[in-house]
CSV table of C-alpha atoms and ligand atoms in Angstrom, one decimal:
chain,number,residue,atom,x,y,z
A,1,MET,CA,13.2,-180.7,-85.0
A,2,SER,CA,10.0,-179.2,-83.6
A,3,GLU,CA,9.7,-177.8,-80.1
A,4,ARG,CA,9.4,-180.4,-77.3
A,5,GLU,CA,5.9,-180.7,-75.9
A,6,THR,CA,4.8,-179.7,-72.4
A,7,TRP,CA,1.8,-180.1,-70.2
A,8,ALA,CA,-0.8,-177.3,-70.6
A,9,THR,CA,-1.3,-177.0,-66.8
A,10,ARG,CA,0.2,-178.2,-63.5
A,11,ALA,CA,-3.0,-180.0,-62.7
A,12,GLY,CA,-2.6,-181.8,-66.0
A,13,PHE,CA,0.7,-183.1,-65.0
A,14,ILE,CA,-0.5,-184.2,-61.6
A,15,LEU,CA,-3.5,-186.0,-63.0
A,16,ALA,CA,-1.4,-187.8,-65.6
A,17,ALA,CA,1.0,-188.9,-62.8
A,18,VAL,CA,-1.9,-190.1,-60.7
A,19,GLY,CA,-3.3,-191.9,-63.7
A,20,SER,CA,0.0,-193.7,-64.1
A,21,ALA,CA,0.1,-194.6,-60.4
A,22,VAL,CA,-3.4,-195.7,-60.0
A,23,GLY,CA,-3.8,-199.0,-61.8
A,24,LEU,CA,-4.2,-202.7,-61.5
A,25,GLY,CA,-1.8,-202.6,-58.6
A,26,ASN,CA,-4.3,-200.6,-56.5
A,27,ILE,CA,-7.4,-202.6,-57.4
A,28,TRP,CA,-6.4,-206.2,-57.6
A,29,GLN,CA,-3.5,-206.4,-55.2
A,30,PHE,CA,-3.8,-203.7,-52.5
A,31,PRO,CA,-7.2,-204.4,-50.9
A,32,PHE,CA,-6.5,-208.2,-50.6
A,33,LYS,CA,-3.0,-207.9,-49.2
A,34,THR,CA,-4.2,-205.2,-46.8
A,35,ALA,CA,-6.8,-207.5,-45.4
A,36,GLN,CA,-4.5,-210.5,-45.3
A,37,PHE,CA,-1.5,-208.6,-43.7
A,38,GLY,CA,-3.4,-207.1,-40.7
A,39,GLY,CA,-5.9,-204.5,-41.9
A,40,ALA,CA,-5.4,-201.1,-40.4
A,41,SER,CA,-2.1,-202.1,-38.9
A,42,PHE,CA,-0.8,-203.0,-42.3
A,43,LEU,CA,-2.2,-199.7,-43.6
A,44,ILE,CA,0.1,-197.9,-41.2
A,45,VAL,CA,3.1,-199.8,-42.4
A,46,TYR,CA,2.2,-199.2,-46.0
A,47,LEU,CA,1.7,-195.4,-45.5
A,48,ILE,CA,5.1,-195.2,-43.8
A,49,ALA,CA,6.6,-197.0,-46.8
A,50,ALA,CA,4.8,-194.8,-49.3
A,51,LEU,CA,5.7,-191.6,-47.5
A,52,GLY,CA,9.2,-192.5,-46.2
A,53,ILE,CA,10.4,-194.5,-49.2
A,54,GLY,CA,8.0,-193.9,-52.2
A,55,LEU,CA,7.9,-190.1,-51.8
A,56,PRO,CA,11.7,-189.6,-51.7
A,57,THR,CA,12.0,-191.8,-54.8
A,58,ILE,CA,9.3,-190.1,-56.8
A,59,LEU,CA,11.0,-186.8,-56.0
A,60,ALA,CA,14.3,-188.1,-57.2
A,61,GLU,CA,12.6,-189.0,-60.5
A,62,PHE,CA,10.9,-185.6,-60.7
A,63,VAL,CA,14.2,-183.8,-60.2
A,64,ILE,CA,16.0,-185.7,-63.0
A,65,GLY,CA,13.0,-185.2,-65.4
A,66,ARG,CA,12.3,-181.6,-64.8
A,67,LYS,CA,15.9,-180.5,-64.7
A,68,SER,CA,16.8,-182.2,-68.0
A,69,ASN,CA,13.6,-181.9,-69.9
A,70,LEU,CA,14.5,-185.1,-71.6
A,71,ASN,CA,13.6,-188.8,-71.8
A,72,THR,CA,14.9,-191.3,-69.3
A,73,ILE,CA,18.1,-192.1,-71.1
A,74,SER,CA,19.2,-188.7,-72.4
A,75,ALA,CA,18.3,-187.1,-69.1
A,76,PHE,CA,21.4,-188.5,-67.5
A,77,GLU,CA,23.7,-187.3,-70.2
A,78,LYS,CA,22.2,-183.8,-70.2
A,79,LEU,CA,22.9,-183.6,-66.4
A,80,GLY,CA,26.5,-184.3,-67.2
A,81,TYR,CA,26.8,-188.0,-66.4
A,82,LYS,CA,26.9,-189.9,-69.6
A,83,ASN,CA,27.7,-193.3,-68.1
A,84,TRP,CA,24.6,-193.2,-66.0
A,85,ARG,CA,22.5,-193.6,-69.2
A,86,ILE,CA,22.7,-197.3,-68.4
A,87,VAL,CA,20.1,-196.7,-65.6
A,88,GLY,CA,17.9,-195.0,-68.2
A,89,ALA,CA,18.4,-197.8,-70.6
A,90,LEU,CA,17.4,-200.4,-68.0
A,91,GLY,CA,14.3,-198.3,-67.4
A,92,LEU,CA,13.4,-198.3,-71.1
A,93,PHE,CA,13.8,-202.0,-71.3
A,94,THR,CA,11.6,-202.4,-68.2
A,95,GLY,CA,9.0,-200.3,-69.9
A,96,PHE,CA,8.8,-202.8,-72.8
A,97,TRP,CA,8.9,-205.7,-70.4
A,98,ILE,CA,6.0,-204.5,-68.0
A,99,LEU,CA,3.7,-203.2,-70.7
A,100,SER,CA,3.9,-206.5,-72.6
A,101,TYR,CA,2.0,-208.4,-69.9
A,102,TYR,CA,0.2,-205.5,-68.4
A,103,SER,CA,-1.6,-205.2,-71.7
A,104,VAL,CA,-2.6,-208.9,-71.7
A,105,VAL,CA,-4.3,-208.2,-68.3
A,106,GLY,CA,-5.9,-205.1,-69.8
A,107,GLY,CA,-7.3,-207.4,-72.5
A,108,TRP,CA,-8.9,-209.6,-69.8
A,109,VAL,CA,-10.5,-206.5,-68.4
A,110,LEU,CA,-11.9,-205.6,-71.8
A,111,ARG,CA,-13.3,-209.1,-72.1
A,112,TYR,CA,-14.9,-209.0,-68.6
A,113,LEU,CA,-16.5,-205.7,-69.5
A,114,GLY,CA,-18.2,-207.4,-72.4
A,115,GLY,CA,-18.9,-210.4,-70.3
A,116,SER,CA,-20.7,-208.3,-67.7
A,117,VAL,CA,-23.1,-207.0,-70.4
A,118,THR,CA,-24.0,-210.5,-71.5
A,119,GLY,CA,-23.6,-212.2,-68.2
A,120,ALA,CA,-21.2,-214.7,-69.8
A,121,TYR,CA,-19.2,-215.4,-66.7
A,122,PHE,CA,-22.0,-215.3,-64.1
A,123,GLY,CA,-22.6,-219.0,-63.9
A,124,ALA,CA,-19.0,-220.3,-63.6
A,125,PRO,CA,-16.5,-217.5,-63.1
A,126,ALA,CA,-13.5,-219.8,-62.6
A,127,GLU,CA,-14.1,-221.7,-65.8
A,128,TYR,CA,-14.7,-218.5,-67.7
A,129,PHE,CA,-11.4,-217.1,-66.5
A,130,GLY,CA,-9.6,-220.3,-67.5
A,131,GLN,CA,-11.1,-220.0,-71.0
A,132,ILE,CA,-10.4,-216.4,-71.7
A,133,SER,CA,-7.1,-215.8,-69.9
A,134,ALA,CA,-4.9,-217.6,-72.3
A,135,GLY,CA,-5.1,-218.4,-76.0
A,136,MET,CA,-6.6,-216.8,-79.0
A,137,ASP,CA,-9.2,-214.8,-77.0
A,138,ALA,CA,-6.5,-213.3,-74.8
A,139,LEU,CA,-4.3,-212.5,-77.8
A,140,VAL,CA,-7.0,-210.6,-79.7
A,141,LEU,CA,-7.9,-208.6,-76.7
A,142,HIS,CA,-4.3,-207.9,-75.9
A,143,ALA,CA,-4.1,-206.4,-79.4
A,144,VAL,CA,-7.2,-204.3,-78.8
A,145,PHE,CA,-5.9,-203.0,-75.5
A,146,MET,CA,-2.5,-202.1,-77.1
A,147,ALA,CA,-4.3,-200.3,-79.9
A,148,LEU,CA,-6.1,-198.1,-77.4
A,149,VAL,CA,-2.9,-197.3,-75.6
A,150,ILE,CA,-1.2,-196.5,-78.9
A,151,GLY,CA,-4.1,-194.2,-79.9
A,152,ILE,CA,-3.8,-192.1,-76.8
A,153,VAL,CA,0.0,-191.8,-76.8
A,154,ALA,CA,0.0,-191.1,-80.6
A,155,ALA,CA,-2.1,-188.0,-79.9
A,156,GLY,CA,0.6,-186.4,-77.9
A,157,ILE,CA,1.2,-185.0,-74.4
A,158,GLU,CA,-1.3,-182.2,-74.2
A,159,ASP,CA,-3.9,-183.5,-76.7
A,160,GLY,CA,-3.5,-187.2,-75.9
A,161,ILE,CA,-2.3,-188.1,-72.4
A,162,GLU,CA,-3.3,-184.9,-70.6
A,163,LYS,CA,-6.8,-184.7,-72.1
A,164,ALA,CA,-7.4,-188.4,-71.5
A,165,THR,CA,-6.2,-188.5,-67.9
A,166,LYS,CA,-8.0,-185.3,-67.0
A,167,LEU,CA,-11.2,-187.2,-67.8
A,168,MET,CA,-10.1,-190.6,-66.5
A,169,VAL,CA,-8.7,-189.9,-63.1
A,170,PRO,CA,-11.7,-188.0,-61.7
A,171,SER,CA,-13.9,-190.7,-63.3
A,172,ILE,CA,-12.0,-193.4,-61.4
A,173,VAL,CA,-12.5,-191.6,-58.0
A,174,VAL,CA,-16.2,-190.8,-58.6
A,175,ILE,CA,-17.2,-194.2,-59.9
A,176,LEU,CA,-15.3,-196.1,-57.2
A,177,GLY,CA,-16.9,-193.7,-54.6
A,178,ALA,CA,-20.3,-194.5,-56.0
A,179,LEU,CA,-19.6,-198.2,-55.9
A,180,ALA,CA,-18.3,-198.0,-52.3
A,181,ILE,CA,-21.6,-196.3,-51.3
A,182,PHE,CA,-23.5,-199.1,-53.1
A,183,ALA,CA,-21.4,-201.7,-51.3
A,184,PHE,CA,-22.1,-200.0,-48.0
A,185,THR,CA,-25.8,-200.8,-48.5
A,186,LEU,CA,-25.3,-204.5,-48.9
A,187,PRO,CA,-26.0,-206.9,-46.0
A,188,GLY,CA,-22.8,-208.1,-44.6
A,189,ALA,CA,-20.9,-205.0,-45.5
A,190,SER,CA,-19.9,-204.3,-41.9
A,191,GLU,CA,-18.2,-207.7,-41.5
A,192,GLY,CA,-16.4,-206.8,-44.7
A,193,TYR,CA,-15.1,-203.5,-43.2
A,194,ALA,CA,-14.1,-205.3,-40.0
A,195,TYR,CA,-12.1,-207.9,-42.1
A,196,PHE,CA,-10.5,-205.2,-44.3
A,197,LEU,CA,-9.6,-202.6,-41.7
A,198,SER,CA,-9.6,-203.9,-38.2
A,199,PRO,CA,-6.1,-203.7,-36.8
A,200,ASN,CA,-4.5,-207.1,-36.3
A,201,PHE,CA,-1.1,-206.6,-34.8
A,202,ASP,CA,-0.5,-210.3,-34.4
A,203,ALA,CA,-0.8,-210.9,-38.1
A,204,LEU,CA,1.5,-208.0,-38.6
A,205,ALA,CA,4.1,-209.1,-36.1
A,206,SER,CA,4.2,-212.8,-37.2
A,207,ASN,CA,4.7,-211.9,-40.9
A,208,PHE,CA,6.8,-208.8,-40.5
A,209,GLY,CA,9.7,-210.2,-42.6
A,210,GLU,CA,7.3,-210.7,-45.5
A,211,ILE,CA,5.2,-207.7,-45.0
A,212,VAL,CA,7.8,-204.9,-45.0
A,213,PRO,CA,9.4,-205.9,-48.3
A,214,PHE,CA,5.9,-206.3,-49.8
A,215,ALA,CA,4.9,-202.8,-48.5
A,216,VAL,CA,8.0,-201.3,-50.1
A,217,GLY,CA,7.6,-203.2,-53.4
A,218,GLN,CA,4.0,-202.2,-53.6
A,219,ALA,CA,4.9,-198.6,-52.9
A,220,PHE,CA,7.3,-198.7,-55.9
A,221,PHE,CA,5.1,-200.6,-58.3
A,222,SER,CA,2.0,-198.7,-57.3
A,223,LEU,CA,3.7,-195.3,-57.7
A,224,SER,CA,5.2,-196.3,-61.1
A,225,LEU,CA,8.7,-195.9,-59.9
A,226,GLY,CA,12.0,-197.5,-61.0
A,227,MET,CA,11.8,-197.3,-64.8
A,228,GLY,CA,11.6,-193.6,-65.7
A,229,ALA,CA,7.9,-193.1,-66.1
A,230,MET,CA,8.0,-190.3,-63.6
A,231,ILE,CA,11.2,-189.0,-65.1
A,232,THR,CA,9.5,-188.9,-68.4
A,233,TYR,CA,6.3,-187.2,-67.2
A,234,ALA,CA,8.3,-184.6,-65.2
A,235,SER,CA,10.3,-183.8,-68.3
A,236,TYR,CA,7.3,-182.2,-69.8
A,237,ILE,CA,6.8,-179.8,-66.9
A,238,ASP,CA,7.0,-176.2,-68.0
A,239,GLY,CA,7.5,-174.0,-65.0
A,240,ASP,CA,8.8,-174.2,-61.4
A,241,GLU,CA,6.0,-175.2,-59.2
A,242,SER,CA,6.6,-177.3,-56.1
A,243,LEU,CA,7.7,-180.8,-57.0
A,244,PHE,CA,7.4,-181.6,-53.3
A,245,GLY,CA,3.7,-180.5,-53.3
A,246,ASP,CA,3.0,-182.5,-56.5
A,247,GLY,CA,4.7,-185.6,-55.0
A,248,ILE,CA,2.7,-185.5,-51.8
A,249,THR,CA,-0.6,-185.1,-53.7
A,250,ILE,CA,0.2,-188.1,-55.9
A,251,VAL,CA,1.2,-190.3,-53.0
A,252,PHE,CA,-1.9,-189.3,-51.1
A,253,LEU,CA,-4.3,-189.9,-54.0
A,254,ASN,CA,-2.7,-193.2,-55.0
A,255,SER,CA,-3.1,-194.6,-51.4
A,256,PHE,CA,-6.6,-193.1,-51.2
A,257,VAL,CA,-7.7,-195.0,-54.4
A,258,GLY,CA,-6.3,-198.2,-53.0
A,259,ILE,CA,-8.3,-197.9,-49.9
A,260,LEU,CA,-11.4,-196.9,-51.8
A,261,ALA,CA,-11.0,-200.0,-54.0
A,262,GLY,CA,-10.9,-202.0,-50.8
A,263,LEU,CA,-14.2,-200.4,-49.6
A,264,VAL,CA,-15.8,-201.6,-52.8
A,265,VAL,CA,-14.5,-205.2,-53.3
A,266,ILE,CA,-14.2,-206.5,-49.7
A,267,PRO,CA,-17.8,-205.7,-48.6
A,268,LEU,CA,-19.0,-207.0,-52.0
A,269,LEU,CA,-17.3,-210.4,-51.4
A,270,PHE,CA,-18.6,-210.6,-47.8
A,271,ALA,CA,-22.2,-209.8,-48.9
A,272,GLN,CA,-22.0,-212.8,-51.3
A,273,GLY,CA,-20.4,-215.1,-48.8
A,274,ILE,CA,-17.2,-215.4,-50.9
A,275,ASP,CA,-13.9,-216.0,-49.3
A,276,PRO,CA,-11.9,-212.9,-49.7
A,277,ASN,CA,-8.6,-214.7,-48.8
A,278,THR,CA,-7.3,-214.7,-52.4
A,279,SER,CA,-5.1,-212.2,-54.2
A,280,GLY,CA,-3.8,-211.5,-57.7
A,281,ALA,CA,-5.7,-212.6,-60.8
A,282,GLY,CA,-8.1,-214.9,-59.0
A,283,ALA,CA,-9.3,-212.2,-56.7
A,284,VAL,CA,-10.7,-209.8,-59.3
A,285,PHE,CA,-11.5,-212.1,-62.1
A,286,ILE,CA,-12.9,-215.0,-60.2
A,287,SER,CA,-14.0,-213.9,-56.7
A,288,VAL,CA,-15.2,-210.4,-57.4
A,289,ALA,CA,-16.6,-211.4,-60.8
A,290,GLY,CA,-18.4,-214.3,-59.1
A,291,ALA,CA,-20.0,-211.8,-56.7
A,292,PHE,CA,-21.6,-210.0,-59.6
A,293,GLY,CA,-23.3,-213.2,-60.7
A,294,SER,CA,-25.4,-213.4,-57.6
A,295,LEU,CA,-26.1,-209.7,-57.0
A,296,PRO,CA,-29.6,-208.4,-57.9
A,297,ALA,CA,-28.2,-205.6,-60.2
A,298,GLY,CA,-25.1,-207.7,-61.0
A,299,ARG,CA,-24.9,-206.8,-64.7
A,300,ILE,CA,-24.9,-203.1,-64.2
A,301,ILE,CA,-22.5,-203.2,-61.2
A,302,GLY,CA,-20.2,-205.5,-63.2
A,303,VAL,CA,-20.1,-203.2,-66.2
A,304,VAL,CA,-19.4,-200.2,-64.0
A,305,PHE,CA,-16.8,-202.0,-62.0
A,306,PHE,CA,-14.9,-203.4,-65.0
A,307,ALA,CA,-15.2,-200.0,-66.7
A,308,VAL,CA,-13.4,-198.4,-63.8
A,309,VAL,CA,-10.7,-201.1,-63.8
A,310,LEU,CA,-10.2,-200.6,-67.6
A,311,ILE,CA,-9.8,-196.8,-67.2
A,312,ALA,CA,-7.3,-197.3,-64.4
A,313,ALA,CA,-5.3,-199.9,-66.4
A,314,LEU,CA,-5.3,-197.7,-69.5
A,315,SER,CA,-4.1,-194.5,-67.8
A,316,SER,CA,-1.2,-196.6,-66.3
A,317,ALA,CA,-0.4,-198.3,-69.6
A,318,ILE,CA,0.0,-195.0,-71.5
A,319,SER,CA,2.8,-193.9,-69.1
A,320,LEU,CA,4.7,-197.1,-69.9
A,321,LEU,CA,4.5,-196.6,-73.6
A,322,GLU,CA,5.3,-192.9,-73.3
A,323,VAL,CA,8.7,-193.8,-71.7
A,324,VAL,CA,9.9,-195.5,-74.8
A,325,VAL,CA,8.1,-193.1,-77.2
A,326,ALA,CA,9.7,-190.1,-75.6
A,327,TRP,CA,13.1,-191.7,-76.0
A,328,ALA,CA,12.6,-192.3,-79.7
A,329,ILE,CA,11.2,-188.8,-80.4
A,330,ASP,CA,13.9,-187.0,-78.5
A,331,ASN,CA,16.7,-188.8,-80.4
A,332,TYR,CA,15.4,-189.5,-83.9
A,333,ASP,CA,13.6,-187.5,-86.5
A,334,VAL,CA,10.4,-189.6,-86.4
A,335,SER,CA,6.8,-188.7,-85.9
A,336,ARG,CA,5.0,-189.5,-82.7
A,337,PRO,CA,2.2,-191.6,-84.3
A,338,GLN,CA,4.8,-193.6,-86.2
A,339,VAL,CA,6.9,-194.5,-83.2
A,340,ALA,CA,3.9,-195.1,-81.0
A,341,THR,CA,2.6,-197.6,-83.5
A,342,LEU,CA,6.0,-199.2,-84.2
A,343,LEU,CA,7.1,-199.5,-80.5
A,344,GLY,CA,3.6,-200.5,-79.4
A,345,GLY,CA,3.7,-203.2,-82.0
A,346,ILE,CA,7.0,-204.6,-80.7
A,347,ILE,CA,5.5,-204.6,-77.2
A,348,PHE,CA,2.5,-206.5,-78.5
A,349,LEU,CA,4.8,-209.2,-79.9
A,350,LEU,CA,6.7,-209.4,-76.6
A,351,GLY,CA,3.4,-210.0,-74.9
A,352,VAL,CA,2.4,-212.9,-77.1
A,353,PRO,CA,3.8,-215.6,-74.7
A,354,SER,CA,2.0,-214.1,-71.8
A,355,ALA,CA,-1.3,-214.0,-73.8
A,356,LEU,CA,-0.9,-217.7,-74.7
A,357,ASP,CA,0.1,-219.0,-71.3
A,358,THR,CA,-0.4,-217.4,-67.9
A,359,ALA,CA,2.8,-219.1,-66.6
A,360,TRP,CA,4.7,-216.7,-68.9
A,361,LEU,CA,2.7,-213.8,-67.6
A,362,GLY,CA,3.6,-214.7,-64.0
A,363,TRP,CA,7.3,-215.1,-64.9
A,364,PHE,CA,7.4,-211.6,-66.6
A,365,ASP,CA,5.7,-210.1,-63.5
A,366,THR,CA,8.0,-211.7,-61.0
A,367,LEU,CA,11.1,-210.6,-62.8
A,368,ALA,CA,9.8,-207.1,-63.1
A,369,TYR,CA,8.7,-206.9,-59.4
A,370,LYS,CA,11.7,-208.6,-57.9
A,371,PHE,CA,14.5,-207.6,-60.2
A,372,PHE,CA,14.1,-204.9,-62.8
A,373,LEU,CA,12.1,-202.4,-60.8
A,374,PRO,CA,14.2,-202.5,-57.5
A,375,VAL,CA,17.4,-202.4,-59.5
A,376,GLY,CA,16.1,-199.4,-61.4
A,377,VAL,CA,15.0,-197.6,-58.2
A,378,LEU,CA,18.4,-198.3,-56.7
A,379,GLY,CA,20.2,-196.8,-59.7
A,380,ILE,CA,17.9,-193.7,-59.8
A,381,LEU,CA,18.4,-193.1,-56.0
A,382,VAL,CA,22.2,-193.5,-56.0
A,383,PHE,CA,22.4,-191.2,-59.0
A,384,ALA,CA,20.1,-188.5,-57.6
A,385,ALA,CA,21.2,-188.5,-54.0
A,386,TRP,CA,24.9,-189.5,-54.1
A,387,VAL,CA,26.2,-188.6,-57.6
A,388,TYR,CA,24.1,-185.6,-58.6
A,389,GLY,CA,23.6,-184.4,-55.0
A,390,ALA,CA,23.6,-180.7,-54.3
A,391,PRO,CA,22.1,-179.5,-57.7
A,392,ALA,CA,19.3,-182.0,-57.0
A,393,ILE,CA,18.4,-180.2,-53.9
A,394,ASP,CA,18.3,-176.9,-55.8
A,395,GLU,CA,16.0,-178.3,-58.4
A,396,LEU,CA,13.8,-179.9,-55.8
A,397,MET,CA,13.4,-176.7,-53.8
A,398,LYS,CA,12.8,-174.5,-56.9
A,399,GLY,CA,9.4,-172.9,-56.6
A,400,SER,CA,8.5,-174.8,-53.5
A,401,GLY,CA,8.8,-171.9,-51.0
A,402,LEU,CA,10.1,-174.4,-48.5
A,403,GLY,CA,13.3,-174.0,-46.4
A,404,GLU,CA,16.6,-175.7,-47.2
A,405,GLY,CA,16.0,-178.1,-44.3
A,406,VAL,CA,13.3,-180.0,-46.4
A,407,GLY,CA,15.8,-180.5,-49.2
A,408,LEU,CA,18.5,-181.7,-46.9
A,409,THR,CA,16.1,-184.1,-45.2
A,410,TRP,CA,15.2,-185.5,-48.6
A,411,LEU,CA,18.8,-185.9,-49.6
A,412,TRP,CA,19.8,-187.8,-46.4
A,413,LEU,CA,16.7,-189.9,-46.4
A,414,ALA,CA,17.4,-190.9,-50.0
A,415,ARG,CA,21.1,-191.5,-49.3
A,416,THR,CA,20.5,-193.7,-46.3
A,417,LEU,CA,17.2,-195.2,-45.2
A,418,VAL,CA,15.6,-195.4,-48.6
A,419,ILE,CA,18.6,-197.0,-50.2
A,420,VAL,CA,18.9,-199.5,-47.4
A,421,ALA,CA,15.2,-200.4,-47.8
A,422,VAL,CA,15.7,-201.0,-51.5
A,423,VAL,CA,18.8,-203.1,-51.0
A,424,VAL,CA,16.9,-205.3,-48.4
A,425,THR,CA,14.0,-205.7,-50.8
A,426,LEU,CA,16.3,-206.7,-53.5
A,427,ALA,CA,18.2,-209.2,-51.3
A,428,LEU,CA,15.0,-210.8,-50.3
A,429,GLY,CA,13.8,-211.0,-53.9
A,430,PHE,CA,17.1,-212.6,-54.9
A,431,GLN,CA,16.3,-215.5,-52.7
A,432,THR,CA,13.2,-216.4,-54.6
A,433,LEU,CA,14.8,-215.5,-57.9
A,434,PHE,CA,18.0,-217.6,-57.6
A,435,LEU,CA,17.8,-219.9,-54.7
A,436,GLY,CA,15.6,-222.7,-53.4
A,437,GLU,CA,14.1,-225.6,-55.3
A,438,ASN,CA,12.3,-223.6,-58.0
A,439,PRO,CA,14.3,-220.5,-58.7
A,440,ALA,CA,11.9,-218.0,-60.2
A,441,ILE,CA,14.4,-216.8,-62.8
A,442,ILE,CA,14.0,-220.0,-64.8
A,443,PRO,CA,11.4,-219.3,-67.5
A,444,PRO,CA,8.4,-221.7,-67.8
A,445,LEU,CA,9.5,-223.4,-70.9
B,501,LIG,N1,1.4,-198.1,-61.1
B,501,LIG,C1,0.6,-198.9,-62.0
B,501,LIG,C2,-0.3,-199.8,-61.2
B,501,LIG,O1,-0.4,-199.7,-60.0
B,501,LIG,C3,1.5,-199.7,-62.9
B,501,LIG,C4,2.6,-199.0,-63.6
B,501,LIG,C5,2.4,-198.0,-64.5
B,501,LIG,C6,3.9,-199.1,-63.4
B,501,LIG,N2,3.6,-197.5,-64.9
B,501,LIG,C7,4.6,-198.1,-64.2
B,501,LIG,C8,4.7,-199.9,-62.5
B,501,LIG,C9,5.9,-198.0,-64.1
B,501,LIG,C10,6.0,-199.7,-62.5
B,501,LIG,C11,6.7,-198.8,-63.3
B,501,LIG,O2,-0.9,-200.7,-61.7
């Protein structure tokens, strides 16, 4: 078997990981929830969740990946814990699961990119969304999006993912920055900022029980944690640079892009007098899209905006496909382009229900968010902090130049607070999944 691939540079690894993290979660969920949950006061809660819970978890994944230099299943065996491959296997399954519907949404973005050029959705954004979000249109564009993802992953780590994300991540920051400056010039922008960021401790206090699990869940999803994406990416690291430094950089950039996205979309909505109190699909594809229809330079701004959303979605989607491709390449004598195509094709098929009916898409998303990802995070944390333990600290500290205290702090945070936070998040999710009148676990048949 040929030698395993590696990143060409440390920056290449960091940018690929940021590319994975920065995605639809940052653009279509984060700004709206921030505004709704108390602006700047929510931001503080989120940053605490990202640093206190997301960072220790991303470090746990990095340790497993860099130490083993293997995919998310084989890694556990290599470290001497064969039975823990079950955690990796769950991650692999979750990779198939999430990418299947993430790609359908990627297809919508492609469609809106075209729609911005022709102005197709300008008159009636809600009707347009209804037409293109489910059915034949959605299916075809889901296929196109998957083909793009397969193309990048097939080209390999250095020549595919690293080259692509090196271009994509800086473009996301620059384009969003330019759009934020444009939004700043619009009348009504200042009310937008006030709505987005002004601290509202009452809103925070009265919804605290809902906000904390949301902040934790968002930190996990947004940092691509819980299914081995970061294990897989870290497995291609060649060298002993500070994992700790890399982790902080990624958490910081990921939060920064979320805030930047808010500085684009929220003033835009205010300038057009559109109610920003929506979230999820309707927010980006109906409200924001609607704003372009009434802006003077709406076509250009729309094209640029959906281009940046497409880049963000693509650079996340490739990390999901890479998790399953890495597993196949490490274990079987197959070529990368072949498995990328085969496994990408299976993922496409799994996404067909989501492309035909948005109720399926929502069901896949809910199960991922509330069940597969938190269970995966829990497994990874228990393994890294309780089972693997001391060698994990050694791996974490290697090349970091930091004292032993940092490693011990990580270990005990991961062993206690972080695990408790995940268990609470899971428990709350279980309520919506299994209890009540409409348990979310029941598929929309
Ligand atoms: N983080 C991406 C986003 O914010 C989505 C994503 C990519 C993801 N890879 C993942 C989520 C792995 C969970 C696990 O859109």
